[in-house]
Coordinates of C-alpha atoms in Angstrom, one line a residue:
M1 CA 163.6 141.6 30.1
A2 CA 162.2 139.1 31.9
N3 CA 162.9 135.6 31.3
I4 CA 160.2 133.7 29.6
K5 CA 159.2 130.0 30.3
L6 CA 157.9 128.0 27.5
R7 CA 158.0 124.2 27.3
V8 CA 156.6 123.5 23.9
L9 CA 156.7 119.6 24.3
Q10 CA 155.0 119.6 27.6
L11 CA 152.4 121.7 26.5
A12 CA 151.5 120.1 23.2
N13 CA 151.5 116.6 24.8
E14 CA 149.1 118.0 27.6
Q15 CA 146.7 119.8 25.4
R16 CA 146.8 116.6 22.8
S17 CA 146.2 114.1 25.6
A18 CA 143.2 116.3 27.1
Y19 CA 141.2 117.0 23.9
G20 CA 141.0 114.4 21.7
L21 CA 144.2 113.1 20.3
R22 CA 144.4 110.3 22.9
Y23 CA 141.8 108.7 20.5
N24 CA 142.9 110.3 17.2
D25 CA 139.9 112.8 17.6
Y26 CA 141.5 115.5 15.3
E27 CA 138.3 117.3 14.7
R28 CA 137.8 117.8 18.5
Y29 CA 141.7 119.2 19.1
R30 CA 141.1 121.5 16.2
K31 CA 138.5 123.3 17.4
H32 CA 140.1 123.6 21.0
C33 CA 143.1 125.0 19.2
A34 CA 140.8 127.6 17.3
N35 CA 139.3 128.4 20.7
R36 CA 142.5 128.7 22.4
T37 CA 144.0 131.1 19.9
H38 CA 141.0 133.3 19.8
R39 CA 141.5 133.6 23.7
L40 CA 145.1 134.2 23.5
R41 CA 144.4 137.1 20.7
S42 CA 141.7 138.8 23.2
S43 CA 144.3 138.6 25.9
L44 CA 147.2 139.9 24.1
K45 CA 145.0 142.4 22.1
M46 CA 145.9 141.0 18.6
T47 CA 142.2 140.8 17.1
H48 CA 141.7 142.2 13.7
G49 CA 138.5 144.0 14.4
K50 CA 135.1 143.3 13.2
G51 CA 135.3 145.0 9.8
R52 CA 135.8 143.1 6.3
E53 CA 139.0 144.6 5.5
F54 CA 142.1 142.7 6.5
K55 CA 144.5 144.7 8.3
K56 CA 148.0 142.8 9.2
L57 CA 148.8 143.6 12.5
P58 CA 152.3 145.1 13.2
E59 CA 155.2 143.1 14.5
V60 CA 155.8 142.9 18.2
P61 CA 159.0 144.1 19.2
T62 CA 161.4 141.6 20.8
E63 CA 161.4 143.3 24.1
N64 CA 157.7 143.1 24.5
L65 CA 157.2 139.4 23.7
K66 CA 155.7 137.5 26.2
A67 CA 155.0 133.5 26.7
G68 CA 151.5 134.4 25.2
H69 CA 152.8 135.5 21.9
L70 CA 154.9 132.3 21.6
E71 CA 151.8 129.9 22.5
L72 CA 150.0 131.7 19.9
L73 CA 152.2 130.8 17.1
L74 CA 152.5 127.2 18.8
F75 CA 148.8 126.5 18.9
E76 CA 148.3 128.2 15.4
A77 CA 150.9 125.6 14.3
E78 CA 148.9 122.7 16.0
R79 CA 145.8 124.0 14.7
A80 CA 146.7 123.7 10.8
W81 CA 148.5 120.3 11.7
S82 CA 145.5 118.8 13.2
Y83 CA 143.2 120.1 10.5
S84 CA 145.4 118.5 7.7
Q85 CA 145.4 115.2 9.7
E86 CA 141.5 115.5 9.9
L87 CA 141.3 115.8 6.0
L88 CA 143.5 112.8 5.5
A89 CA 141.6 110.7 7.8
L90 CA 138.5 111.7 5.7
V91 CA 139.9 110.3 2.6
P92 CA 138.9 106.6 2.9
K93 CA 135.7 107.6 3.6
N94 CA 135.2 109.8 0.5
P95 CA 136.7 108.0 -2.6
D96 CA 135.3 110.7 -5.1
A97 CA 137.0 113.6 -3.3
V98 CA 140.4 112.1 -2.5
R99 CA 142.5 114.6 -4.7
G100 CA 140.7 117.7 -3.1
L101 CA 141.2 116.3 0.4
K102 CA 144.7 115.6 -0.3
Q103 CA 145.6 118.9 -1.5
T104 CA 144.0 120.7 1.1
A105 CA 145.7 118.5 3.6
K106 CA 149.0 119.5 2.1
G107 CA 148.0 123.2 2.1
R108 CA 147.4 123.0 5.8
F109 CA 150.4 121.1 6.5
R110 CA 152.5 123.5 4.9
R111 CA 150.8 126.3 7.0
A112 CA 151.4 124.5 10.2
V113 CA 155.5 124.4 9.0
N114 CA 155.0 128.0 8.5
W115 CA 153.9 128.8 12.0
A116 CA 156.3 126.6 13.5
T117 CA 159.2 128.2 11.5
Q118 CA 157.8 131.9 12.7
L119 CA 157.8 130.4 16.4
L120 CA 161.5 129.0 15.9
S121 CA 162.7 132.6 14.6
R122 CA 161.1 134.3 17.8
C123 CA 162.7 131.8 20.3
Q124 CA 166.1 132.2 18.7
T125 CA 165.9 135.8 19.2
L126 CA 164.9 135.6 22.6
Y127 CA 167.4 132.9 23.4
A128 CA 170.4 135.1 21.9
S129 CA 169.1 138.0 24.5
G130 CA 169.3 135.5 27.1
A131 CA 165.4 135.7 27.7
L132 CA 165.0 131.8 27.0
S133 CA 166.4 129.0 28.6
A134 CA 168.5 126.2 26.7
E135 CA 165.8 123.5 27.5
S136 CA 162.9 125.7 26.0
F137 CA 165.0 126.5 22.9
L138 CA 165.9 122.8 22.6
E139 CA 162.3 121.9 22.6
V140 CA 161.2 124.3 20.1
H141 CA 164.1 123.0 17.7
I142 CA 163.1 119.4 18.3
Y143 CA 159.0 120.4 17.7
V144 CA 160.2 121.8 14.2
L145 CA 162.5 119.0 13.3
I146 CA 159.8 116.6 13.7
L147 CA 157.0 118.8 12.1
N148 CA 159.2 119.2 9.2
G149 CA 160.1 115.4 8.9
R150 CA 156.8 114.6 8.7
W151 CA 155.8 117.1 6.0
L152 CA 158.8 115.8 4.0
R153 CA 157.6 112.0 4.8
Q154 CA 154.1 113.0 3.6
R155 CA 156.0 114.5 0.3
Y156 CA 157.7 111.2 -0.2
E157 CA 161.0 112.9 0.4
L158 CA 162.3 110.3 2.4
D159 CA 166.0 111.2 2.4
D160 CA 165.7 114.5 3.9
A161 CA 162.7 113.4 6.2
L162 CA 165.1 110.5 7.7
I163 CA 167.7 113.0 8.5
Q164 CA 165.0 115.6 10.2
L165 CA 163.6 112.8 12.5
S166 CA 166.9 111.2 13.3
V167 CA 168.3 114.5 14.4
A168 CA 165.2 115.1 16.2
K169 CA 165.7 111.8 17.9
S170 CA 169.2 112.4 19.2
L171 CA 168.1 115.7 20.8
L172 CA 165.3 113.9 22.3
D173 CA 167.9 111.1 23.9
E174 CA 170.0 114.0 25.1
L175 CA 167.1 115.9 26.5
A176 CA 166.0 112.5 28.2
A177 CA 169.4 111.8 29.5
T178 CA 169.7 115.3 31.3
A179 CA 166.1 115.9 32.6
P180 CA 166.0 117.1 36.0
T181 CA 163.0 115.1 36.9
S182 CA 161.3 111.8 36.1
R183 CA 158.4 113.5 34.4
D184 CA 160.8 115.5 31.7
Q185 CA 162.5 112.2 31.2
A186 CA 159.4 110.4 30.4
L187 CA 158.1 113.5 28.3
A188 CA 161.3 113.0 26.2
V189 CA 160.7 109.2 25.8
L190 CA 157.2 109.6 24.9
F191 CA 158.0 111.8 21.8
A192 CA 160.8 109.6 20.6
D193 CA 158.6 106.7 21.1
E194 CA 156.3 108.6 18.6
I195 CA 158.8 109.3 15.7
N196 CA 160.4 105.8 15.8
P197 CA 157.8 104.1 13.6
E198 CA 158.4 107.0 10.7
I199 CA 162.1 106.6 11.3
R200 CA 161.6 102.7 10.3
Y201 CA 159.3 103.5 7.8
C202 CA 161.5 106.2 5.7
A203 CA 164.6 103.6 6.3
H204 CA 162.4 100.7 4.8
E205 CA 160.8 102.7 1.9
L206 CA 164.7 103.5 1.1
G207 CA 165.4 100.1 1.0
R208 CA 167.9 99.8 4.0
A209 CA 168.7 96.2 5.2
K210 CA 168.5 97.0 8.9
A211 CA 165.5 99.4 8.7
Y212 CA 164.7 97.9 12.2
D213 CA 167.6 99.0 14.0
I214 CA 166.4 102.7 14.9
E215 CA 169.6 103.4 17.1
G216 CA 172.1 102.3 14.6
I217 CA 170.1 104.7 12.1
V218 CA 170.3 107.7 14.3
S219 CA 173.9 107.5 15.1
E220 CA 174.6 107.2 11.6
F221 CA 172.9 110.5 10.6
A222 CA 172.6 112.6 13.7
P223 CA 176.3 113.4 14.0
K224 CA 176.6 114.5 10.4
H225 CA 173.6 116.8 10.0
K226 CA 172.6 118.1 13.8
N227 CA 174.9 121.1 13.6
E228 CA 173.4 121.8 10.2
L229 CA 170.0 121.8 11.1
V230 CA 170.2 123.1 14.7
E231 CA 172.7 126.0 14.8
D232 CA 175.2 125.4 17.3
C233 CA 173.9 122.2 18.7
D234 CA 177.0 121.0 20.5
K235 CA 177.0 124.5 22.2
L236 CA 173.4 124.2 23.1
V237 CA 173.6 120.7 24.4
E238 CA 176.5 121.8 26.8
R239 CA 174.4 124.9 28.1
L240 CA 171.7 122.3 28.5
K241 CA 174.0 120.3 30.8
E242 CA 175.1 123.3 33.0
E243 CA 171.6 124.6 33.4
T244 CA 170.5 121.1 34.6
S245 CA 173.3 120.4 37.1
S246 CA 172.9 123.9 38.4
A247 CA 169.4 123.3 39.0
G248 CA 169.7 119.6 40.1
V249 CA 169.5 120.1 43.5
H250 CA 165.5 121.2 42.9
G251 CA 164.6 118.3 40.9
T252 CA 166.0 115.5 43.0
S253 CA 163.2 115.6 45.0
R254 CA 160.7 114.7 42.2
K255 CA 163.1 111.9 41.1
L256 CA 161.2 108.3 40.5
E257 CA 162.8 105.6 42.1
P258 CA 163.5 102.7 39.5
L259 CA 160.8 100.0 39.7
F260 CA 161.9 96.3 39.4
W261 CA 160.0 93.4 38.6
E262 CA 161.7 89.9 39.0
G263 CA 165.0 92.0 38.6
T264 CA 163.7 93.6 35.2
P265 CA 163.4 97.5 35.2
V266 CA 159.6 98.4 34.8
P267 CA 159.4 101.0 32.2
V268 CA 157.3 104.2 32.5
R269 CA 157.4 106.1 29.2
N270 CA 154.4 108.2 30.0
P271 CA 154.1 111.6 32.0
E272 CA 151.0 110.9 33.6
L273 CA 152.2 107.5 34.7
V274 CA 155.2 109.6 36.2
D275 CA 152.7 111.8 38.3
V276 CA 150.4 109.2 39.9
L277 CA 153.5 107.2 40.7
L278 CA 155.1 109.5 42.4
K279 CA 152.5 110.1 44.6
V280 CA 152.5 106.2 45.3
Q281 CA 156.0 106.4 46.1
D282 CA 155.6 109.3 48.6
A283 CA 152.7 106.9 50.2
Q284 CA 154.8 104.0 50.4
A285 CA 157.6 106.1 52.1
R286 CA 155.2 106.9 54.8
L287 CA 153.8 103.4 55.2
E288 CA 157.5 102.1 55.6
G289 CA 158.1 105.0 57.9
E290 CA 155.9 103.5 60.6
P291 CA 158.2 102.2 63.5
A292 CA 158.3 98.4 64.1
T293 CA 158.7 98.5 68.1
P294 CA 157.9 95.5 70.3
E295 CA 154.6 95.2 72.1
G296 CA 154.1 97.2 74.8
T297 CA 157.0 99.6 74.8
D298 CA 158.6 101.6 72.2
G299 CA 162.4 101.8 71.1
K300 CA 163.3 104.0 74.2
G301 CA 161.6 101.9 76.7
K302 CA 158.4 104.2 77.2
R303 CA 155.0 103.0 77.2
K304 CA 153.5 102.5 73.4
E305 CA 150.2 103.2 72.5
S306 CA 147.6 100.6 72.3
K307 CA 147.1 98.3 69.6
A308 CA 143.7 99.7 68.4
S309 CA 145.2 103.1 68.0
S310 CA 148.5 101.9 66.1
S311 CA 146.1 99.6 64.0
K312 CA 144.3 102.8 62.9
K313 CA 147.3 104.4 62.1
G314 CA 148.4 101.6 60.1
V315 CA 145.0 101.4 58.5
A316 CA 145.2 104.8 57.5
A317 CA 148.6 104.7 55.9
Y318 CA 147.3 101.8 53.9
D319 CA 144.5 103.9 52.5
A320 CA 146.6 106.5 51.5
I321 CA 148.8 104.2 49.5
L322 CA 145.9 102.4 48.2
H323 CA 144.1 105.7 46.9
A324 CA 147.1 106.4 45.1
L325 CA 147.5 103.1 43.4
S326 CA 143.9 103.5 42.4
D327 CA 144.5 106.7 40.7
A328 CA 147.5 104.7 38.9
E329 CA 145.5 102.0 37.9
E330 CA 142.9 104.4 36.0
V331 CA 145.7 106.3 34.3
A332 CA 147.5 103.1 33.0
R333 CA 143.9 101.7 32.0
K334 CA 142.9 104.9 30.3
L335 CA 146.2 104.5 28.3
V336 CA 145.7 101.0 27.6
E337 CA 142.3 101.6 26.2
A338 CA 143.3 104.5 24.0
Q339 CA 146.0 102.2 22.5
Q340 CA 143.3 99.7 21.7
L341 CA 140.9 102.1 20.2
S342 CA 143.5 104.4 18.2
G343 CA 145.8 101.2 17.0
T344 CA 149.5 101.1 17.0
S345 CA 149.8 103.8 14.7
S346 CA 150.5 106.3 17.7
G347 CA 153.4 104.0 18.8
T348 CA 155.6 100.9 18.2
V349 CA 154.3 97.5 19.4
G350 CA 157.0 97.6 22.1
T351 CA 155.6 100.8 23.5
S352 CA 152.1 99.1 23.8
R353 CA 153.5 96.0 25.4
D354 CA 155.0 98.1 28.0
T355 CA 151.9 99.8 28.8
H356 CA 150.2 96.5 29.3
F357 CA 153.0 95.4 31.6
V358 CA 153.0 98.5 33.6
Q359 CA 149.5 98.4 34.0
A360 CA 149.5 94.7 35.2
Y361 CA 152.3 95.7 37.5
I362 CA 150.2 98.5 39.2
V363 CA 147.2 96.4 39.5
Y364 CA 149.3 93.8 41.2
Q365 CA 150.7 96.2 43.6
L366 CA 147.0 97.5 44.5
L367 CA 146.1 94.0 45.1
S368 CA 148.8 93.2 47.3
R369 CA 148.7 96.1 49.5
R370 CA 144.9 95.7 49.6
I371 CA 145.3 92.3 50.7
Q372 CA 147.9 93.6 53.4
R373 CA 145.2 95.9 54.5
D374 CA 142.4 93.4 54.8
L375 CA 144.8 91.2 56.6
L376 CA 145.7 94.0 59.2
L377 CA 142.1 94.5 59.8
T378 CA 141.6 90.8 60.6
S379 CA 144.4 90.8 63.0
S380 CA 143.3 93.8 64.6
L381 CA 139.5 92.5 65.0
L382 CA 141.0 89.2 66.8
V383 CA 143.0 91.2 69.2
S384 CA 140.4 91.4 72.0
H385 CA 139.5 87.8 71.3
T386 CA 143.1 86.4 71.4
T387 CA 143.6 88.4 74.8
S388 CA 140.3 86.8 76.3
Q389 CA 141.7 83.2 75.2
K390 CA 145.1 83.9 77.4
N391 CA 143.3 84.7 80.4
P392 CA 143.9 81.2 82.8
L393 CA 140.2 81.6 84.1
T394 CA 138.4 81.6 80.6
T395 CA 136.4 78.6 80.2
L396 CA 135.2 76.5 77.2
K397 CA 132.3 78.8 77.0
A398 CA 134.3 81.9 76.3
S399 CA 133.1 82.2 72.8
E400 CA 129.8 82.9 74.2
Q401 CA 131.3 86.3 75.6
V402 CA 132.7 87.1 72.3
D403 CA 130.6 90.1 70.3
G404 CA 128.2 88.2 67.9
R405 CA 129.5 90.9 64.9
L406 CA 133.1 89.8 65.5
Y407 CA 133.2 86.1 63.4
P408 CA 131.1 87.5 60.8
A409 CA 133.2 90.6 60.0
V410 CA 136.2 88.5 60.0
V411 CA 134.7 86.2 57.4
K412 CA 133.6 89.3 55.3
L413 CA 137.4 90.4 55.5
Y414 CA 138.5 86.7 54.3
D415 CA 135.9 87.2 51.3
T416 CA 137.6 90.3 50.2
V417 CA 141.1 88.8 50.5
L418 CA 139.9 85.7 48.4
Q419 CA 138.6 87.9 45.7
S420 CA 141.9 89.9 45.5
L421 CA 144.0 86.7 45.4
G422 CA 141.6 85.5 42.3
Q423 CA 142.1 88.7 40.7
M424 CA 145.6 88.5 40.9
R425 CA 145.9 85.1 39.5
T426 CA 144.1 85.9 36.4
L427 CA 147.1 89.0 36.0
S428 CA 149.6 88.2 32.8
I429 CA 152.6 89.1 34.8
V430 CA 151.5 86.2 37.4
D431 CA 150.4 83.6 34.9
D432 CA 153.6 83.9 33.0
N433 CA 155.5 83.0 36.3
P434 CA 154.7 79.4 37.3
D435 CA 156.2 79.6 41.1
L436 CA 154.4 83.0 41.5
S437 CA 151.3 81.3 40.1
S438 CA 151.4 78.5 42.3
A439 CA 152.2 80.6 45.4
V440 CA 148.7 82.7 44.7
E441 CA 146.9 79.2 44.1
A442 CA 148.5 78.0 47.8
R443 CA 147.3 81.4 49.5
I444 CA 144.0 80.9 48.2
S445 CA 143.7 77.6 49.4
F446 CA 145.0 78.5 52.9
T447 CA 142.6 81.7 53.0
K448 CA 139.6 79.5 52.2
G449 CA 140.8 77.2 54.9
Q450 CA 140.8 80.5 57.5
R451 CA 137.5 81.8 55.9
C452 CA 135.6 77.9 57.0
F453 CA 137.6 78.0 60.5
Y454 CA 136.0 81.4 61.4
L455 CA 132.6 80.3 59.7
T456 CA 132.3 77.6 61.8
K457 CA 132.3 79.7 64.9
C458 CA 129.5 81.5 63.3
Y459 CA 127.4 78.6 63.4
I460 CA 127.9 77.4 67.1
P461 CA 126.1 80.3 69.0
V462 CA 122.7 79.2 66.8
K463 CA 123.5 75.6 67.9
K464 CA 124.0 74.4 64.0
Y465 CA 126.7 71.9 65.0
A466 CA 126.2 69.6 62.1
E467 CA 127.0 72.7 59.4
A468 CA 130.0 73.5 61.9
L469 CA 131.7 70.0 61.4
V470 CA 131.3 69.8 57.7
L471 CA 133.1 73.7 57.5
S472 CA 135.8 71.9 59.6
Q473 CA 136.1 68.7 57.1
N474 CA 136.5 71.7 54.1
A475 CA 138.6 73.6 55.9
N476 CA 141.1 70.3 56.3
I477 CA 140.7 69.6 52.5
H478 CA 141.8 73.0 51.8
L479 CA 144.7 73.0 53.9
R480 CA 145.7 69.8 52.1
E481 CA 146.2 71.3 48.9
A482 CA 147.8 74.1 50.3
R483 CA 150.4 72.1 51.7
S484 CA 150.5 70.2 48.3
T485 CA 150.9 73.4 46.5
L486 CA 153.7 74.7 48.5
S487 CA 155.4 71.5 48.5
I488 CA 156.1 72.0 44.6
I489 CA 157.0 75.4 44.8
G490 CA 160.9 76.2 44.0
T491 CA 160.9 79.6 45.3
D492 CA 157.8 81.5 47.0
S493 CA 158.1 84.9 45.3
I494 CA 155.5 86.3 47.6
N495 CA 157.8 85.6 50.9
T496 CA 161.1 86.8 49.3
G497 CA 159.4 89.8 47.3
S498 CA 159.0 93.3 48.3
P499 CA 156.4 93.7 49.8
A500 CA 156.1 90.1 51.4
F501 CA 152.3 91.1 51.8
Y502 CA 151.1 87.1 52.6
P503 CA 153.9 85.3 54.2
L504 CA 153.0 81.6 54.3
T505 CA 154.8 78.7 55.7
N506 CA 154.0 75.0 56.4
D507 CA 154.2 75.9 60.2
E508 CA 151.1 78.0 59.8
C509 CA 149.4 75.3 58.0
S510 CA 150.0 73.0 60.9
K511 CA 148.7 75.6 63.4
L512 CA 145.4 75.9 61.7
E513 CA 145.0 72.3 61.3
A514 CA 145.7 71.7 65.0
D515 CA 143.1 74.4 65.9
L516 CA 140.5 72.8 63.5
A517 CA 141.0 69.4 65.1
T518 CA 140.7 71.2 68.8
D519 CA 137.6 73.0 67.8
A520 CA 136.0 69.9 66.0
L521 CA 136.4 67.9 69.3
R522 CA 134.7 70.8 71.2
F523 CA 132.0 71.2 68.9
K524 CA 131.1 67.3 69.0
K525 CA 131.1 67.6 72.8
E526 CA 128.8 70.4 73.0
W527 CA 126.2 68.8 70.4
F528 CA 126.2 65.7 72.4
A529 CA 125.4 67.6 75.5
Y530 CA 122.8 69.9 73.6
N531 CA 120.8 67.0 72.1
G532 CA 122.7 64.0 71.9
G533 CA 124.0 64.7 68.5
S534 CA 120.6 64.7 66.6
A535 CA 120.4 66.9 63.5
K536 CA 117.5 68.6 64.5
T537 CA 118.5 72.0 65.9
S538 CA 116.1 72.1 69.0
N539 CA 116.8 69.9 72.2
A540 CA 112.9 69.3 72.8
G541 CA 111.9 66.0 73.7
F542 CA 115.6 65.2 74.0
K543 CA 116.1 62.5 77.0
K544 CA 119.5 61.7 78.7
P545 CA 121.2 58.5 77.8
L546 CA 120.4 55.5 79.9
F547 CA 123.7 54.8 81.6
F548 CA 123.1 58.3 82.9
D549 CA 120.0 57.0 85.1
I550 CA 122.2 53.8 86.0
A551 CA 124.8 55.9 87.3
L552 CA 122.6 57.9 89.5
N553 CA 120.9 54.6 90.9
Y554 CA 123.8 52.3 91.5
V555 CA 126.7 54.7 92.2
E556 CA 126.5 56.9 95.5
L557 CA 127.9 60.5 94.9
E558 CA 129.7 61.8 97.8
M559 CA 127.8 65.1 97.7
E560 CA 129.4 66.5 100.8
K561 CA 133.2 66.2 99.5
L562 CA 132.1 67.5 96.1
Q563 CA 130.4 70.7 97.6
K564 CA 133.4 71.2 100.0
R565 CA 135.8 71.2 96.9
A566 CA 133.1 73.4 95.0
G567 CA 133.3 75.8 97.9
K568 CA 129.8 75.3 98.8
A569 CA 129.7 73.1 102.1
P570 CA 126.6 73.4 104.1
R571 CA 127.0 75.0 107.5
P572 CA 126.4 73.4 110.7
P573 CA 123.0 73.0 111.9
V574 CA 121.9 75.4 115.0
P575 CA 120.6 73.4 118.2
I576 CA 116.9 74.1 118.7
A577 CA 115.2 74.1 122.2
A578 CA 112.7 71.7 122.9
P579 CA 109.1 73.3 122.4
V580 CA 106.7 73.5 125.8
P581 CA 103.6 71.4 125.6
V582 CA 100.4 73.0 125.1
S583 CA 96.7 71.6 125.4
V584 CA 94.5 71.8 122.4
K585 CA 91.1 73.2 122.7
A586 CA 87.9 71.6 120.6
T587 CA 88.1 73.1 116.7
E588 CA 85.6 75.3 116.0
P589 CA 82.4 74.4 113.8
I590 CA 82.7 73.6 110.0
G591 CA 82.7 76.9 108.1
K592 CA 84.4 79.4 110.7
K593 CA 88.1 80.0 110.4
S594 CA 89.8 78.0 113.2
Q595 CA 92.8 78.7 115.2
A596 CA 96.4 77.2 114.7
A597 CA 96.7 74.3 117.0
K598 CA 99.3 73.9 119.2
V599 CA 100.9 70.2 119.7
V600 CA 103.8 68.9 121.4
Q601 CA 106.3 67.6 118.9
E602 CA 108.6 65.1 120.8
A603 CA 110.1 63.7 117.8
R604 CA 109.4 64.2 114.0
P605 CA 107.0 61.8 112.7
A606 CA 107.1 60.0 109.4
T607 CA 105.2 61.6 106.7
P608 CA 101.8 60.1 106.3
E609 CA 100.1 59.0 103.3
P610 CA 98.0 61.5 101.7
T611 CA 94.5 61.2 102.7
Q612 CA 91.4 62.6 100.9
Q613 CA 90.2 65.7 102.8
P614 CA 86.4 65.9 103.6
V615 CA 84.8 68.5 101.3
R616 CA 84.1 72.0 102.6
G617 CA 81.5 74.2 101.5
G618 CA 80.7 77.8 101.5
L619 CA 82.8 80.9 100.8
G620 CA 86.1 78.9 101.7
N621 CA 85.5 76.3 99.0
L622 CA 84.9 79.0 96.3
L623 CA 88.2 81.0 97.1
G624 CA 90.1 77.8 97.5
G625 CA 89.0 76.8 94.0
W626 CA 90.4 80.2 92.5
W627 CA 93.8 80.0 93.9
G628 CA 94.3 76.5 93.9
R629 CA 93.9 75.3 97.3
S630 CA 92.4 71.8 97.7

């Protein structure tokens, strides 16, 4: 007989979460279980037919059992249990039918326990024949114990209910301790969190002094009664450990590394969170696996690829981890919303607090990686401009050679950085830490200063010097705020954290302040040369100041030396032969074209004063008026 794989707790948790029980919608889950049992009966050919007479189906032999037969029993139990919970939820809304609803709910719950007991007997036969693993058999035992404990609690048999739930809690702890994967461990922790309030309630109703001490209650009752409720429980646990150790090699790859926040481990108590956090872990490993080599060559001395291609790879790696973190944030947000809508009845207050904490932690990681990605994009955009500034032949007008889309794109990236920092400041885990909140505020001020610094460069090409200088002054104000905030921080958690997504020191503030001073001086010079420092954006009607005219009138400039130093020295004049004197004939009468007169020029006379030419008539006068000839 082939081995049968049945994960009762995993299957029940997945179906409950997907079909309504996350929001305590028992009616939807009951209908889903009814549809699922109908499909299973059809696939297993176990339908009762269309006749009115009921004929009980023959029992399936053990050697013919499949996983579908066990799932059918599980969903029958789930269907009856969800129906009983649905009826109990209708009691406050129907005060006239309280007794009938409670009686019907008890009958449905009793039927659920009956289906679960049949499932346990079938699994016990399969386990004895070696067709079922110890882990699957132990999960079936835990499921039946939880269902029996809740049934006894509903009947107010609190002593027996406390024993059943305590044994189930101890077995869940064993299952979590020996889980081969992080998902199985979170699944066991999830079911343990669900029954913790019920154990506390039973202990409180029984008058125990330390009803809050769940671990103490479990350690008191579980060792005494676990072998009574679970046949050969110790041997079953030992076999479970053997199976886990033999299959441990296959489960190591899906182990989630422990997460820490300020030295405190981050609790992950839900299988859905484990799945998405494993994807985040893989993306982070790929991101950290990028080789950090010096500029120009790789570790072996070979030529490294260009900055553009390396930055593209870095951005792609950040996109992968941002996508994984976005999925994790969505799952955590849905869990928090489900707890808020359903109240704390499905779990303890501590579990709800842990879920909020995990969501805040995931959002912090998402925002930090997004800031890292935006800063990487900013540096890659400024690479070409930085290279042109390193050229010694670059003049002060190098900014005119920059693409006009560069600085607006940089400003937009800094806007997204500011948005991410603002969201990070509102997180509860940041607000609870004074040093971390001050570090975030310092980076907000510094980023505002950087944004103003690059925004000034957007105003210069359109000759708006006044706006650029005002922005420079605002940038200096933001820098002073950043300096003062950094001075009161004891330990910068962002610089020392992992990852250090936005390192910031006083040296960087000083460098930005020096760049602002240099640009402000250059803007003032360009503004004065453009329109004399006028607030008007146009230089129309602008006249040079008076001292320019005085300098040109009273200071003799050695133009020859200046042209020679500029490489524009005039060539020496070529000697011209003296012209031959020729006599001039009488001129032709007025109205006809005259020949060019050839006159002997012994020396170049001074330019005479312009005299009024005689008025010519005829066609020549008309054409001369058209083409501007006097």
